[in-house]
Amino acid sequence: MVSEHDSISERRRMMESAFVRRFGGAPTVWTRAPGRVDLMGSHTDYNEGFVLTMSIDRDTWIAARPRTTGRVAIYSMNLEGGSVFPLDNIDHDDTHPWTNYVRGVAKILSDLGYELTGFDGMVHSTVPFGSGLSSSAAIEMATAVMFRRLGDFNLDPVSMALVGQRAENDFVGMNCGILDQYSSALGQEATAILLDCRHLNHQTASIPPGVAVVICDTKAHRELTGSEYGERRAQCEEGVHILQQFYPDISALRDVSSEQLSAHAESLPPVVERRCRFIIQENQRVLDLARALSENDRPRMGRLMSESFAGARDLYEIVVPEMEAMMDAISAAPGFIGGRGAGAGFGGCLVALVDAARTDEFIASASESYPQKTGLRPDIYPVRAAAGAGNLDF
Ligand code: ADP
Ligand code: MG
């Protein structure tokens, strides 16, 4: 069996070789940042609500060596190509768009007045791309930690998350909320966190012993996420705007109760009402799941997750057929406690809570039944809560 230590040193060696091949010489500075999985709280972040989230033991590493030329050269072992850019004039790279996540973080930091040091960098990630586990926040946070370390400046983790979000919003052009970057920057080992997206703080929310968190990747690629995501956001904003006529004090769906929404449901276009109803219910489910976990109430965990899945399908309309097929497969698997979609939806992963003693049986069963319905080979694996972004010191 490969121990964790072996796989860490193996990964380090592999990245060192890639670095030497690309740049000649060895890397001297290493950083890492994890992906994340939301146990509850789809699309609640940009509604200033709550999310129950966990940084996972799938992460992105950057191996680097500082340069004195004021340039960054960035390559990835996961994707072809890379690019070199000057820190005093940071532009987009349309040929290698993935480098825009790195460029974006550099641009925002530099606009904020931080003194940046250039570097040669090699990226490697074990977070799958576009599957709802937030590989984009992981590369952003690993980049921010690298600049912080090389520039030797202070940048607290919440500010770092905000820098990543701005990079993704303003430079990459994806209008995401704060969930991904916050989780990657401030996630903690051995516990989930209950994130308050309005106040940008969190408390820990531990997962009971005996309950495993299992990622169920449908391998269905997300499509239209950019435009659909923007549309959902706009519908929530429209709902708030209309409801403000009746409740002038509200500024986000976070402030609206189910009763308030029901009282004025007729004033909203039906689709907007459905979107708002989902967010308001989902937000409450985050708090309820945190409590169910603390009380180790498995039936309640299962019910809340099923309700979240049903709401995502019927009200928010972010569930695709492969996600339904996966939900069927995991619901029938031994050890299943509950499951729902992770991330923005439209494909990607489901997250399941599973009786830890039956994780292997669960994985074997769902891995066998899911392809029968979809023809797709899923990737189903347990994850553990891992520390947030930081330096890697070997
Ligand atoms: P998600 O964040 O859910 O994985 P996104 O579409 O937001 O999906 O971000 C995925 C994109 O982030 C990739 O297509 C790629 O452009 C970039 N990216 C993430 N990790 C890496 C990496 N290790 N190397 C190169 N690009 C990466
Ligand atoms: Mg992303």
Coordinates of C-alpha atoms and ligand atoms in Angstrom, one line a residue:
M1 CA 0.0 0.0 0.0
V2 CA 1.2 3.5 -0.9
S3 CA 1.4 5.6 2.3
E4 CA 0.5 9.3 2.2
H5 CA 4.1 10.2 2.8
D6 CA 5.2 8.1 -0.3
S7 CA 2.6 9.8 -2.5
I8 CA 3.7 13.2 -1.3
S9 CA 7.3 12.5 -2.0
E10 CA 6.4 10.9 -5.4
R11 CA 4.4 14.0 -6.4
R12 CA 7.2 16.3 -5.3
R13 CA 9.7 14.3 -7.4
M14 CA 7.5 14.3 -10.4
M15 CA 7.0 18.1 -10.2
E16 CA 10.7 18.6 -9.6
S17 CA 11.5 16.7 -12.8
A18 CA 8.9 18.7 -14.8
F19 CA 10.4 21.9 -13.4
V20 CA 13.9 20.9 -14.3
R21 CA 12.9 19.9 -17.8
R22 CA 11.1 23.2 -18.3
F23 CA 13.3 25.7 -16.6
G24 CA 16.6 23.9 -15.8
G25 CA 17.5 23.9 -12.1
A26 CA 15.4 23.1 -9.1
P27 CA 12.4 24.8 -7.5
T28 CA 13.0 26.4 -4.1
V29 CA 9.6 27.5 -2.9
W30 CA 6.4 25.4 -2.8
T31 CA 2.8 26.4 -2.0
R32 CA -0.5 24.5 -2.0
A33 CA -4.2 25.1 -1.9
P34 CA -7.1 22.6 -1.7
G35 CA -10.3 22.1 -3.6
R36 CA -13.6 22.1 -1.7
V37 CA -16.9 20.4 -1.5
D38 CA -20.1 22.0 -0.3
L39 CA -22.0 19.6 1.9
M40 CA -25.0 22.0 1.8
G41 CA -25.6 25.4 0.3
S42 CA -25.9 25.6 -3.5
H43 CA -25.8 29.1 -4.9
T44 CA -26.4 30.6 -1.4
D45 CA -23.0 32.4 -1.4
Y46 CA -23.9 35.2 -3.7
N47 CA -27.2 35.6 -1.9
E48 CA -25.1 36.5 1.2
G49 CA -26.3 33.3 2.9
F50 CA -24.6 30.3 4.6
V51 CA -22.7 27.3 3.2
L52 CA -21.5 24.1 4.9
T53 CA -18.2 23.5 3.1
M54 CA -15.1 21.4 3.5
S55 CA -11.7 21.9 2.0
I56 CA -10.6 18.5 0.7
D57 CA -7.5 16.4 0.3
R58 CA -7.3 17.1 -3.4
D59 CA -5.2 20.1 -4.0
T60 CA -3.1 22.2 -6.3
W61 CA 0.6 22.7 -5.8
I62 CA 3.0 25.3 -7.3
A63 CA 6.7 24.7 -7.3
A64 CA 8.6 27.9 -8.0
R65 CA 11.9 29.7 -8.1
P66 CA 12.0 33.5 -7.8
R67 CA 13.2 35.6 -10.7
T68 CA 14.7 38.9 -10.6
T69 CA 13.3 40.1 -13.9
G70 CA 9.9 41.1 -12.8
R71 CA 8.3 38.3 -14.8
V72 CA 6.3 35.2 -14.1
A73 CA 6.7 32.1 -16.2
I74 CA 3.9 29.7 -15.5
Y75 CA 3.3 26.1 -16.8
S76 CA 1.0 23.3 -15.7
M77 CA 1.5 19.6 -15.7
N78 CA -2.3 19.3 -16.2
L79 CA -2.7 21.3 -19.3
E80 CA -0.6 22.0 -22.4
G81 CA 1.3 25.2 -22.8
G82 CA 1.9 28.1 -20.4
S83 CA 3.0 31.6 -20.6
V84 CA 5.4 34.3 -19.5
F85 CA 4.1 37.7 -18.4
P86 CA 5.6 40.9 -17.0
L87 CA 4.3 42.1 -13.6
D88 CA 4.2 45.7 -14.6
N89 CA 1.7 45.2 -17.5
I90 CA -0.5 42.2 -16.9
D91 CA -2.7 41.3 -19.8
H92 CA -5.0 38.4 -20.7
D93 CA -3.6 35.3 -22.5
D94 CA -6.2 34.1 -25.0
T95 CA -4.0 31.3 -26.3
H96 CA -3.6 29.7 -22.9
P97 CA -6.7 30.9 -21.0
W98 CA -5.9 28.8 -17.9
T99 CA -3.0 31.1 -17.2
N100 CA -5.5 33.9 -16.6
Y101 CA -6.3 32.5 -13.2
V102 CA -2.6 33.2 -12.3
R103 CA -2.4 36.5 -14.2
G104 CA -5.7 37.6 -12.6
V105 CA -4.4 37.1 -9.0
A106 CA -1.2 39.0 -9.9
K107 CA -3.2 41.8 -11.5
I108 CA -5.5 42.3 -8.5
L109 CA -2.6 42.1 -6.0
S110 CA -0.6 44.6 -8.0
D111 CA -3.6 46.9 -8.4
L112 CA -3.9 46.8 -4.6
G113 CA -0.3 48.0 -4.3
Y114 CA 1.4 44.8 -3.2
E115 CA 5.1 44.6 -4.4
L116 CA 5.2 41.4 -6.4
T117 CA 8.3 39.2 -7.1
G118 CA 8.4 37.3 -10.4
F119 CA 9.0 33.5 -10.5
D120 CA 9.2 30.4 -12.6
G121 CA 6.4 28.2 -11.6
M122 CA 5.1 24.7 -12.3
V123 CA 1.5 23.8 -11.3
H124 CA 0.1 20.4 -10.6
S125 CA -3.4 19.6 -9.3
T126 CA -5.3 16.6 -8.1
V127 CA -8.5 18.5 -8.2
P128 CA -10.5 17.6 -11.3
F129 CA -11.4 20.6 -13.5
G130 CA -14.9 21.8 -14.0
S131 CA -16.4 19.1 -11.7
G132 CA -17.7 21.4 -9.0
L133 CA -14.7 20.9 -6.6
S134 CA -13.2 24.2 -7.4
S135 CA -9.9 23.7 -9.1
S136 CA -10.1 27.4 -10.1
A137 CA -10.1 28.7 -6.5
A138 CA -7.3 26.2 -5.7
I139 CA -5.0 27.6 -8.4
E140 CA -5.9 31.1 -7.4
M141 CA -5.1 30.6 -3.7
A142 CA -1.9 28.7 -4.4
T143 CA -0.8 31.6 -6.6
A144 CA -1.7 34.2 -4.0
V145 CA 0.2 32.3 -1.3
M146 CA 3.2 32.2 -3.7
F147 CA 3.2 35.9 -4.2
R148 CA 2.7 36.5 -0.5
R149 CA 5.7 34.3 0.4
L150 CA 8.0 35.6 -2.3
G151 CA 7.1 39.2 -1.6
D152 CA 7.2 38.7 2.1
F153 CA 4.0 40.8 2.7
N154 CA 1.0 40.3 5.0
L155 CA -2.2 39.1 3.4
D156 CA -4.7 37.5 5.7
P157 CA -6.7 34.6 4.4
V158 CA -10.0 36.4 4.1
S159 CA -8.4 39.2 2.0
M160 CA -6.7 36.5 0.0
A161 CA -10.0 34.9 -0.7
L162 CA -11.4 38.3 -1.8
V163 CA -8.4 38.8 -4.1
G164 CA -9.1 35.4 -5.8
Q165 CA -12.8 36.2 -6.2
R166 CA -12.0 39.5 -7.8
A167 CA -9.5 37.9 -10.1
E168 CA -12.1 35.4 -11.2
N169 CA -14.9 38.0 -11.4
D170 CA -13.0 40.9 -13.1
F171 CA -10.1 39.2 -14.9
V172 CA -11.3 35.7 -15.9
G173 CA -14.9 36.9 -16.3
M174 CA -16.7 34.3 -14.1
N175 CA -19.1 36.1 -11.7
C176 CA -18.7 33.6 -8.8
G177 CA -19.5 34.2 -5.2
I178 CA -17.0 33.9 -2.3
L179 CA -17.5 30.2 -1.4
D180 CA -14.8 28.6 -3.4
Q181 CA -11.9 30.9 -2.5
Y182 CA -13.0 31.2 1.1
S183 CA -13.1 27.4 1.5
S184 CA -9.7 27.0 -0.2
A185 CA -8.1 29.8 1.9
L186 CA -9.7 29.1 5.3
G187 CA -10.7 25.4 5.2
Q188 CA -9.5 23.4 8.2
E189 CA -8.2 19.9 8.7
A190 CA -10.6 17.3 10.1
T191 CA -13.7 19.5 10.1
A192 CA -16.2 21.1 7.8
I193 CA -16.9 24.8 8.3
L194 CA -20.2 26.7 8.4
L195 CA -19.5 29.8 6.4
D196 CA -21.4 33.1 6.7
C197 CA -21.0 34.7 3.3
R198 CA -22.3 38.1 4.4
H199 CA -20.0 38.5 7.4
L200 CA -17.1 36.5 5.9
N201 CA -16.5 34.4 8.9
H202 CA -17.1 30.8 9.9
Q203 CA -17.4 28.3 12.7
T204 CA -16.4 24.7 12.6
A205 CA -19.0 22.1 12.0
S206 CA -17.6 18.7 12.6
I207 CA -18.6 15.6 10.8
P208 CA -19.4 12.7 13.2
P209 CA -17.0 9.8 13.3
G210 CA -18.3 7.0 11.3
V211 CA -19.6 9.2 8.6
A212 CA -17.6 9.4 5.4
V213 CA -17.8 12.2 2.7
V214 CA -17.7 10.6 -0.7
I215 CA -17.4 12.4 -4.0
C216 CA -19.4 10.9 -6.8
D217 CA -18.2 12.4 -10.1
T218 CA -20.7 11.9 -12.9
K219 CA -18.1 12.7 -15.5
A220 CA -20.8 14.7 -17.3
H221 CA -19.2 17.9 -18.3
R222 CA -20.8 21.1 -17.3
E223 CA -22.2 23.1 -20.1
L224 CA -23.5 26.6 -20.3
T225 CA -22.4 27.1 -16.7
G226 CA -21.2 30.6 -17.3
S227 CA -24.4 31.9 -18.8
E228 CA -26.8 29.8 -16.7
Y229 CA -24.9 30.8 -13.6
G230 CA -25.3 34.5 -14.5
E231 CA -28.9 34.0 -15.3
R232 CA -29.6 32.4 -11.8
R233 CA -27.8 35.3 -10.1
A234 CA -29.8 37.9 -12.1
Q235 CA -33.1 36.1 -11.1
C236 CA -32.2 36.2 -7.4
E237 CA -31.4 39.9 -7.7
E238 CA -34.7 40.5 -9.5
G239 CA -36.5 38.8 -6.7
V240 CA -34.8 40.9 -4.1
H241 CA -35.5 44.1 -6.1
I242 CA -39.3 43.3 -6.2
L243 CA -39.5 42.2 -2.6
Q244 CA -37.8 45.4 -1.5
Q245 CA -41.0 47.2 -2.4
F246 CA -42.6 45.3 0.5
Y247 CA -39.6 45.0 2.8
P248 CA -37.3 48.0 2.3
D249 CA -34.8 46.6 4.8
I250 CA -33.8 43.5 2.8
S251 CA -30.6 43.6 0.7
A252 CA -30.3 40.0 -0.2
L253 CA -32.3 36.7 -0.1
R254 CA -30.5 36.0 3.1
D255 CA -32.8 38.5 4.7
V256 CA -36.1 37.0 3.4
S257 CA -38.1 34.3 5.2
S258 CA -40.3 31.7 3.6
E259 CA -43.3 33.4 5.0
Q260 CA -42.4 36.8 3.5
L261 CA -41.8 35.2 0.1
S262 CA -45.1 33.3 0.2
A263 CA -47.0 36.5 1.2
H264 CA -45.8 38.2 -2.1
A265 CA -45.3 35.2 -4.4
E266 CA -47.8 36.6 -6.9
S267 CA -45.8 39.7 -7.3
L268 CA -42.9 37.7 -8.7
P269 CA -42.6 36.1 -12.1
P270 CA -43.1 32.3 -11.5
V271 CA -39.5 31.4 -12.4
V272 CA -38.1 34.1 -10.1
E273 CA -40.3 32.9 -7.3
R274 CA -39.0 29.3 -7.7
R275 CA -35.4 30.5 -7.7
C276 CA -36.0 32.6 -4.6
R277 CA -37.8 29.8 -2.8
F278 CA -35.0 27.4 -3.4
I279 CA -32.4 29.8 -2.0
I280 CA -34.4 30.6 1.1
Q281 CA -35.0 26.9 1.8
E282 CA -31.5 25.9 1.0
N283 CA -30.1 28.5 3.3
Q284 CA -32.1 27.1 6.2
R285 CA -31.0 23.6 5.3
V286 CA -27.4 24.6 5.8
L287 CA -28.1 25.5 9.4
D288 CA -30.2 22.4 9.8
L289 CA -27.5 20.1 8.4
A290 CA -24.9 21.6 10.7
R291 CA -27.2 20.7 13.6
A292 CA -28.0 17.2 12.2
L293 CA -24.2 16.5 12.0
S294 CA -23.6 17.8 15.5
E295 CA -26.4 15.5 16.8
N296 CA -25.3 12.6 14.5
D297 CA -28.8 12.3 13.3
R298 CA -28.4 10.3 10.1
P299 CA -32.0 10.1 9.0
R300 CA -32.2 13.9 9.2
M301 CA -28.9 14.3 7.3
G302 CA -30.4 12.1 4.6
R303 CA -33.7 14.0 4.4
L304 CA -32.1 17.4 4.2
M305 CA -29.8 16.3 1.4
S306 CA -32.6 14.7 -0.6
E307 CA -34.6 18.0 -0.2
S308 CA -31.7 19.9 -1.5
F309 CA -31.3 17.7 -4.5
A310 CA -35.1 17.9 -5.3
G311 CA -35.0 21.7 -4.9
A312 CA -32.0 22.0 -7.1
R313 CA -33.8 19.9 -9.7
D314 CA -37.3 21.3 -9.5
L315 CA -36.9 24.9 -8.4
Y316 CA -33.4 26.0 -9.3
E317 CA -33.2 23.7 -12.3
I318 CA -29.5 23.0 -12.2
V319 CA -29.7 19.2 -12.3
V320 CA -28.9 17.3 -15.5
P321 CA -29.9 13.6 -16.2
E322 CA -26.5 12.2 -15.3
M323 CA -26.9 13.8 -11.8
E324 CA -30.2 12.1 -11.5
A325 CA -28.7 8.8 -12.6
M326 CA -26.0 9.2 -10.0
M327 CA -28.5 10.0 -7.3
D328 CA -30.4 6.8 -8.2
A329 CA -27.2 4.8 -8.1
I330 CA -26.0 6.1 -4.8
S331 CA -29.4 6.0 -3.1
A332 CA -29.5 2.3 -3.7
A333 CA -25.9 1.6 -2.6
P334 CA -25.1 0.1 0.8
G335 CA -24.2 2.6 3.5
F336 CA -25.8 5.6 1.8
I337 CA -26.9 8.3 4.3
G338 CA -27.6 11.2 1.9
G339 CA -26.6 12.8 -1.3
R340 CA -26.9 16.0 -3.3
G341 CA -25.2 18.0 -6.1
A342 CA -21.9 19.7 -5.3
G343 CA -20.9 23.1 -6.7
A344 CA -22.9 25.0 -9.3
G345 CA -24.7 22.0 -10.8
F346 CA -25.2 21.3 -14.5
G347 CA -23.1 18.1 -14.2
G348 CA -20.0 17.4 -12.2
C349 CA -20.0 15.8 -8.8
L350 CA -22.6 14.7 -6.3
V351 CA -21.5 14.6 -2.7
A352 CA -22.7 11.7 -0.5
L353 CA -22.5 11.0 3.2
V354 CA -21.9 7.4 3.7
D355 CA -21.5 5.0 6.7
A356 CA -17.7 4.9 6.9
A357 CA -17.6 1.2 7.6
R358 CA -19.4 0.5 4.3
T359 CA -17.5 3.0 2.0
D360 CA -15.9 0.3 -0.1
E361 CA -19.2 -1.5 -0.7
F362 CA -20.9 1.8 -1.4
I363 CA -18.3 2.7 -4.0
A364 CA -18.4 -0.7 -5.7
S365 CA -22.1 -0.7 -5.9
A366 CA -22.6 2.8 -7.3
S367 CA -19.6 2.4 -9.7
E368 CA -21.3 -0.6 -11.2
S369 CA -24.8 0.6 -11.5
Y370 CA -24.2 4.2 -12.7
P371 CA -22.6 3.2 -16.1
Q372 CA -25.6 1.0 -16.9
K373 CA -27.8 4.1 -17.1
T374 CA -25.4 6.5 -18.6
G375 CA -22.6 4.7 -20.4
L376 CA -20.2 6.9 -18.4
R377 CA -17.5 5.6 -16.1
P378 CA -17.9 7.6 -12.8
D379 CA -15.1 8.4 -10.4
I380 CA -16.3 7.8 -6.8
Y381 CA -13.9 8.3 -3.9
P382 CA -13.9 9.4 -0.3
V383 CA -12.3 12.7 0.7
R384 CA -11.1 14.0 4.0
A385 CA -11.1 17.6 5.3
A386 CA -7.7 19.1 4.7
A387 CA -6.0 22.3 5.7
G388 CA -6.5 25.5 3.8
A389 CA -4.0 27.2 1.5
G390 CA -0.4 27.6 2.7
N391 CA 3.3 27.1 2.2
L392 CA 4.5 23.6 1.6
D393 CA 7.7 23.0 3.5
F394 CA 9.5 19.8 2.8
Ligands
ADP1 P1 -13.9 24.2 -11.2 O1 -13.4 25.4 -10.4 O2 -15.2 23.7 -10.7 O3 -12.9 23.1 -11.3 P2 -13.7 26.1 -13.3 O4 -14.3 26.1 -14.7 O5 -14.1 27.2 -12.4 O6 -14.1 24.7 -12.7 O7 -12.2 26.1 -13.4 C1 -11.4 25.2 -14.1 C2 -10.3 25.8 -14.9 O8 -9.3 26.3 -14.0 C3 -9.6 24.9 -15.8 O9 -10.3 24.7 -17.0 C4 -8.3 25.6 -16.0 O10 -8.4 26.7 -16.9 C5 -8.0 26.2 -14.6 N1 -7.2 25.4 -13.8 C6 -7.5 24.9 -12.6 N2 -6.4 24.1 -12.1 C7 -5.5 24.2 -13.0 C8 -4.2 23.6 -13.1 N3 -3.7 22.8 -12.2 N4 -3.5 23.8 -14.2 C9 -4.0 24.6 -15.2 N5 -5.2 25.2 -15.2 C10 -5.9 25.0 -14.1
MG2 MG -14.3 27.3 -10.4

